Amino acid sequence: VSTQRHGVLICRRTQDPKLPRSWSDVILEQSTTDTETILFASPPLPSDFKIVSVSGAGDCFTAGLIHGIIHDFSLVDSFKAAFIAAKLSLATFSAVPADMDDRISTRINDIELSATPILI
């Protein structure tokens, strides 16, 4: 679930066998239910970053997340890839930057991303 500029909330079952094993590296406190909710806060943009167009940023976010999943990234790195892809889209008039795939993998370690468990 998008929280706009604040980040993304994900909700999932704590013991969901359909999720890749690499996604289990986020250690969370167990709630009283069988679900968990995690907030991934949007990494801040540099003060000199100029948004050229927002067209395609959401689609690129989704593409970056899928990129992480199919390349067996951890949960955190998959969301890093999503935020990187969205940022790349914001910086160009093209909805989807032509070299986005190559640029995602080379920038994964360039950003910090916080994952905050939320007990509901």
Coordinates of N, CA and C in Angstrom, one line a residue:
V1 N 0.8 -1.2 0.0 CA 0.0 0.0 0.0 C 0.9 1.2 0.0
S2 N 0.7 2.1 -0.9 CA 1.5 3.3 -1.0 C 1.0 4.3 0.0
T3 N 2.0 5.0 0.7 CA 1.7 6.0 1.6 C 2.2 7.3 1.0
Q4 N 2.2 7.4 -0.3 CA 2.7 8.5 -1.1 C 4.2 8.8 -0.7
R5 N 4.5 10.0 -0.3 CA 5.9 10.4 -0.1 C 6.5 9.8 1.2
H6 N 5.6 9.2 2.0 CA 6.1 8.6 3.3 C 6.7 7.2 3.1
G7 N 6.3 6.5 2.1 CA 6.8 5.2 1.9 C 5.8 4.2 1.5
V8 N 6.0 2.9 1.9 CA 5.1 1.8 1.5 C 4.8 0.9 2.7
L9 N 3.6 0.5 2.8 CA 3.2 -0.5 3.9 C 3.0 -1.8 3.2
I10 N 3.6 -2.8 3.8 CA 3.3 -4.2 3.2 C 2.6 -5.0 4.4
C11 N 1.7 -5.8 4.0 CA 1.1 -6.7 5.0 C 1.2 -8.1 4.4
R12 N 1.6 -9.0 5.3 CA 1.7 -10.4 4.9 C 1.5 -11.3 6.0
R13 N 1.2 -12.6 5.7 CA 1.1 -13.6 6.7 C 2.5 -13.9 7.2
T14 N 2.7 -14.1 8.5 CA 4.0 -14.4 9.0 C 4.6 -15.7 8.6
Q15 N 3.8 -16.7 8.3 CA 4.3 -18.0 7.9 C 3.9 -18.3 6.5
D16 N 3.9 -17.3 5.6 CA 3.4 -17.5 4.2 C 4.4 -18.3 3.4
P17 N 4.1 -19.6 3.1 CA 5.1 -20.4 2.3 C 5.3 -19.9 0.9
K18 N 4.4 -19.0 0.4 CA 4.5 -18.6 -1.0 C 5.6 -17.5 -1.2
L19 N 6.1 -16.9 -0.1 CA 7.1 -15.9 -0.2 C 8.5 -16.5 -0.3
P20 N 9.3 -16.0 -1.1 CA 10.7 -16.5 -1.2 C 11.4 -16.6 0.1
R21 N 12.3 -17.5 0.3 CA 13.0 -17.7 1.6 C 13.8 -16.4 1.9
S22 N 14.4 -15.8 0.9 CA 15.2 -14.6 1.2 C 14.4 -13.5 1.8
W23 N 13.1 -13.5 1.7 CA 12.3 -12.5 2.3 C 12.2 -12.6 3.8
S24 N 12.6 -13.8 4.3 CA 12.5 -14.0 5.7 C 13.6 -13.4 6.5
D25 N 14.5 -12.6 5.9 CA 15.6 -12.1 6.6 C 15.2 -10.8 7.4
V26 N 14.0 -10.3 7.3 CA 13.6 -9.2 8.1 C 13.0 -9.8 9.4
I27 N 13.7 -9.6 10.5 CA 13.2 -10.2 11.8 C 12.2 -9.2 12.4
L28 N 11.1 -9.7 12.7 CA 10.0 -8.9 13.3 C 9.5 -9.5 14.5
E29 N 9.0 -8.7 15.4 CA 8.3 -9.2 16.6 C 7.0 -9.8 16.1
Q30 N 6.6 -10.9 16.7 CA 5.4 -11.6 16.4 C 4.2 -10.9 17.0
S31 N 3.2 -10.6 16.3 CA 2.0 -10.0 16.8 C 1.1 -11.1 17.3
T32 N -0.1 -10.8 17.8 CA -1.0 -11.8 18.3 C -1.8 -12.4 17.1
T33 N -1.6 -11.9 15.9 CA -2.3 -12.5 14.8 C -1.3 -13.2 13.9
D34 N -1.7 -13.8 12.8 CA -0.7 -14.4 11.9 C -0.3 -13.5 10.8
T35 N -0.5 -12.2 11.0 CA 0.0 -11.3 9.9 C 0.9 -10.3 10.5
E36 N 1.7 -9.7 9.7 CA 2.6 -8.6 10.1 C 2.5 -7.5 9.1
T37 N 2.8 -6.3 9.6 CA 2.7 -5.1 8.7 C 4.1 -4.4 8.9
I38 N 4.7 -4.0 7.8 CA 6.0 -3.3 7.8 C 5.9 -2.0 7.0
L39 N 6.4 -1.0 7.5 CA 6.5 0.3 6.8 C 7.9 0.5 6.3
F40 N 8.1 0.6 5.0 CA 9.3 1.0 4.4 C 9.3 2.5 4.1
A41 N 10.0 3.3 4.9 CA 10.0 4.7 4.7 C 10.7 5.1 3.4
S42 N 10.2 6.0 2.7 CA 10.9 6.5 1.5 C 12.2 7.1 1.8
P43 N 13.3 6.7 1.1 CA 14.6 7.4 1.4 C 14.5 8.8 0.9
P44 N 15.1 9.8 1.6 CA 15.0 11.2 1.2 C 15.7 11.5 -0.1
L45 N 15.1 12.4 -0.9 CA 15.8 12.8 -2.1 C 16.8 13.9 -1.7
P46 N 17.9 13.9 -2.5 CA 18.9 15.0 -2.2 C 18.2 16.4 -2.4
S47 N 18.6 17.4 -1.7 CA 18.0 18.7 -1.8 C 18.1 19.3 -3.2
D48 N 19.1 18.9 -4.0 CA 19.2 19.5 -5.3 C 18.6 18.6 -6.4
F49 N 17.8 17.5 -6.0 CA 17.2 16.7 -6.9 C 16.0 17.4 -7.5
K50 N 15.9 17.3 -8.9 CA 14.8 18.0 -9.6 C 13.9 16.9 -10.2
I51 N 12.6 17.0 -9.7 CA 11.6 16.1 -10.3 C 11.2 16.7 -11.7
V52 N 11.4 15.9 -12.7 CA 11.1 16.3 -14.1 C 9.7 15.9 -14.4
S53 N 9.3 14.7 -14.0 CA 8.0 14.2 -14.3 C 7.6 13.1 -13.4
V54 N 6.4 13.0 -12.9 CA 6.0 11.9 -12.1 C 5.3 10.8 -12.9
S55 N 5.2 11.0 -14.2 CA 4.5 10.0 -15.0 C 5.4 8.7 -15.1
G56 N 4.9 7.6 -14.7 CA 5.6 6.4 -14.7 C 6.3 6.0 -13.4
A57 N 6.3 6.9 -12.4 CA 7.1 6.6 -11.2 C 6.5 5.4 -10.5
G58 N 5.2 5.3 -10.4 CA 4.6 4.1 -9.7 C 4.8 2.8 -10.4
D59 N 4.7 2.9 -11.8 CA 5.0 1.7 -12.5 C 6.4 1.2 -12.4
C60 N 7.3 2.2 -12.4 CA 8.7 1.9 -12.2 C 9.0 1.3 -10.8
F61 N 8.3 1.8 -9.8 CA 8.4 1.3 -8.5 C 8.1 -0.2 -8.5
T62 N 6.9 -0.5 -9.1 CA 6.5 -1.9 -9.2 C 7.5 -2.7 -9.9
A63 N 8.0 -2.2 -11.0 CA 9.0 -2.9 -11.8 C 10.3 -3.2 -11.0
G64 N 10.7 -2.2 -10.2 CA 11.9 -2.4 -9.4 C 11.7 -3.4 -8.3
L65 N 10.5 -3.5 -7.8 CA 10.2 -4.5 -6.8 C 10.2 -5.9 -7.4
I66 N 9.6 -6.0 -8.6 CA 9.6 -7.3 -9.3 C 11.0 -7.7 -9.7
H67 N 11.8 -6.7 -10.1 CA 13.3 -6.9 -10.4 C 14.0 -7.6 -9.2
G68 N 13.7 -7.0 -8.0 CA 14.3 -7.6 -6.8 C 13.9 -9.0 -6.5
I69 N 12.6 -9.3 -6.7 CA 12.0 -10.6 -6.4 C 12.6 -11.6 -7.4
I70 N 12.6 -11.3 -8.7 CA 13.1 -12.3 -9.6 C 14.6 -12.5 -9.6
H71 N 15.3 -11.5 -9.0 CA 16.8 -11.7 -8.9 C 17.1 -12.2 -7.5
D72 N 16.1 -12.6 -6.7 CA 16.3 -13.2 -5.4 C 17.0 -12.3 -4.4
F73 N 16.6 -11.0 -4.5 CA 17.1 -10.0 -3.5 C 16.4 -10.2 -2.2
S74 N 16.9 -9.8 -1.1 CA 16.2 -9.8 0.2 C 15.0 -8.9 0.1
L75 N 14.2 -8.9 1.1 CA 13.0 -8.0 1.2 C 13.4 -6.6 1.1
V76 N 14.4 -6.2 2.0 CA 14.9 -4.8 2.0 C 15.5 -4.4 0.7
D77 N 16.3 -5.2 0.1 CA 16.9 -4.9 -1.2 C 15.9 -4.8 -2.3
S78 N 14.9 -5.6 -2.2 CA 13.8 -5.5 -3.3 C 13.1 -4.2 -3.2
F79 N 12.9 -3.7 -2.0 CA 12.3 -2.4 -1.9 C 13.2 -1.3 -2.2
K80 N 14.5 -1.5 -1.9 CA 15.5 -0.5 -2.4 C 15.5 -0.4 -3.9
A81 N 15.4 -1.5 -4.6 CA 15.3 -1.5 -6.0 C 14.1 -0.8 -6.5
A82 N 13.0 -0.9 -5.8 CA 11.7 -0.2 -6.2 C 11.9 1.3 -6.0
F83 N 12.5 1.7 -4.9 CA 12.6 3.2 -4.7 C 13.6 3.7 -5.7
I84 N 14.7 3.0 -6.0 CA 15.7 3.5 -7.0 C 15.0 3.6 -8.4
A85 N 14.2 2.6 -8.8 CA 13.5 2.7 -10.1 C 12.6 3.9 -10.1
A86 N 11.8 4.1 -9.1 CA 10.9 5.3 -9.0 C 11.7 6.6 -9.1
K87 N 12.8 6.7 -8.4 CA 13.6 7.9 -8.5 C 14.2 8.1 -9.9
L88 N 14.6 7.1 -10.5 CA 15.1 7.2 -11.9 C 14.0 7.7 -12.8
S89 N 12.8 7.3 -12.6 CA 11.7 7.7 -13.4 C 11.4 9.2 -13.2
L90 N 11.5 9.6 -11.9 CA 11.2 11.0 -11.6 C 12.2 12.0 -12.2
A91 N 13.4 11.5 -12.6 CA 14.4 12.4 -13.1 C 14.4 12.5 -14.6
T92 N 13.4 12.0 -15.3 CA 13.4 12.0 -16.7 C 12.0 12.2 -17.3
F93 N 11.9 12.7 -18.5 CA 10.6 12.9 -19.1 C 10.0 11.6 -19.6
S94 N 10.9 10.6 -19.8 CA 10.5 9.3 -20.2 C 9.9 8.6 -19.0
A95 N 8.7 8.0 -19.2 CA 8.0 7.3 -18.1 C 8.9 6.2 -17.5
V96 N 9.6 5.5 -18.4 CA 10.5 4.4 -18.0 C 11.8 4.6 -18.6
P97 N 12.8 4.9 -17.8 CA 14.2 5.1 -18.3 C 14.7 3.9 -19.1
A98 N 15.3 4.1 -20.2 CA 15.8 3.0 -21.0 C 16.8 2.0 -20.3
D99 N 17.7 2.6 -19.5 CA 18.7 1.8 -18.9 C 18.4 1.5 -17.4
M100 N 17.1 1.5 -17.0 CA 16.7 1.3 -15.7 C 17.2 0.0 -15.0
D101 N 17.1 -1.1 -15.8 CA 17.5 -2.4 -15.2 C 19.0 -2.4 -14.8
D102 N 19.8 -1.9 -15.6 CA 21.3 -1.8 -15.3 C 21.5 -0.9 -14.1
R103 N 20.9 0.2 -14.0 CA 21.1 1.2 -13.0 C 20.6 0.8 -11.6
I104 N 19.6 -0.1 -11.6 CA 19.0 -0.6 -10.3 C 20.1 -1.4 -9.6
S105 N 20.6 -2.4 -10.3 CA 21.6 -3.3 -9.6 C 22.9 -2.6 -9.2
T106 N 23.3 -1.5 -9.8 CA 24.5 -0.8 -9.5 C 24.3 0.1 -8.3
R107 N 23.1 0.4 -7.9 CA 22.8 1.4 -6.9 C 22.2 0.9 -5.6
I108 N 22.0 -0.4 -5.5 CA 21.4 -1.0 -4.4 C 22.1 -0.6 -3.1
N109 N 23.4 -0.6 -3.1 CA 24.1 -0.3 -1.8 C 24.3 1.2 -1.6
D110 N 23.7 2.0 -2.5 CA 23.9 3.5 -2.3 C 22.8 4.1 -1.4
I111 N 21.8 3.4 -1.0 CA 20.8 4.0 -0.2 C 20.6 3.1 1.1
E112 N 20.1 3.8 2.1 CA 19.7 3.2 3.3 C 18.2 3.2 3.3
L113 N 17.7 2.1 3.9 CA 16.2 1.9 3.9 C 15.8 1.4 5.2
S114 N 14.9 2.0 5.9 CA 14.4 1.6 7.2 C 13.1 0.7 7.0
A115 N 13.1 -0.4 7.7 CA 11.9 -1.2 7.8 C 11.4 -1.2 9.2
T116 N 10.2 -0.7 9.4 CA 9.7 -0.6 10.8 C 8.5 -1.5 10.9
P117 N 8.5 -2.5 11.8 CA 7.4 -3.3 12.0 C 6.3 -2.5 12.8
I118 N 5.1 -2.7 12.4 CA 3.9 -2.1 13.0 C 3.0 -3.2 13.5
L119 N 2.7 -3.2 14.8 CA 1.8 -4.2 15.3 C 0.4 -3.6 15.3
I120 N -0.5 -4.4 14.7 CA -1.9 -4.0 14.6 C -2.7 -4.9 15.4

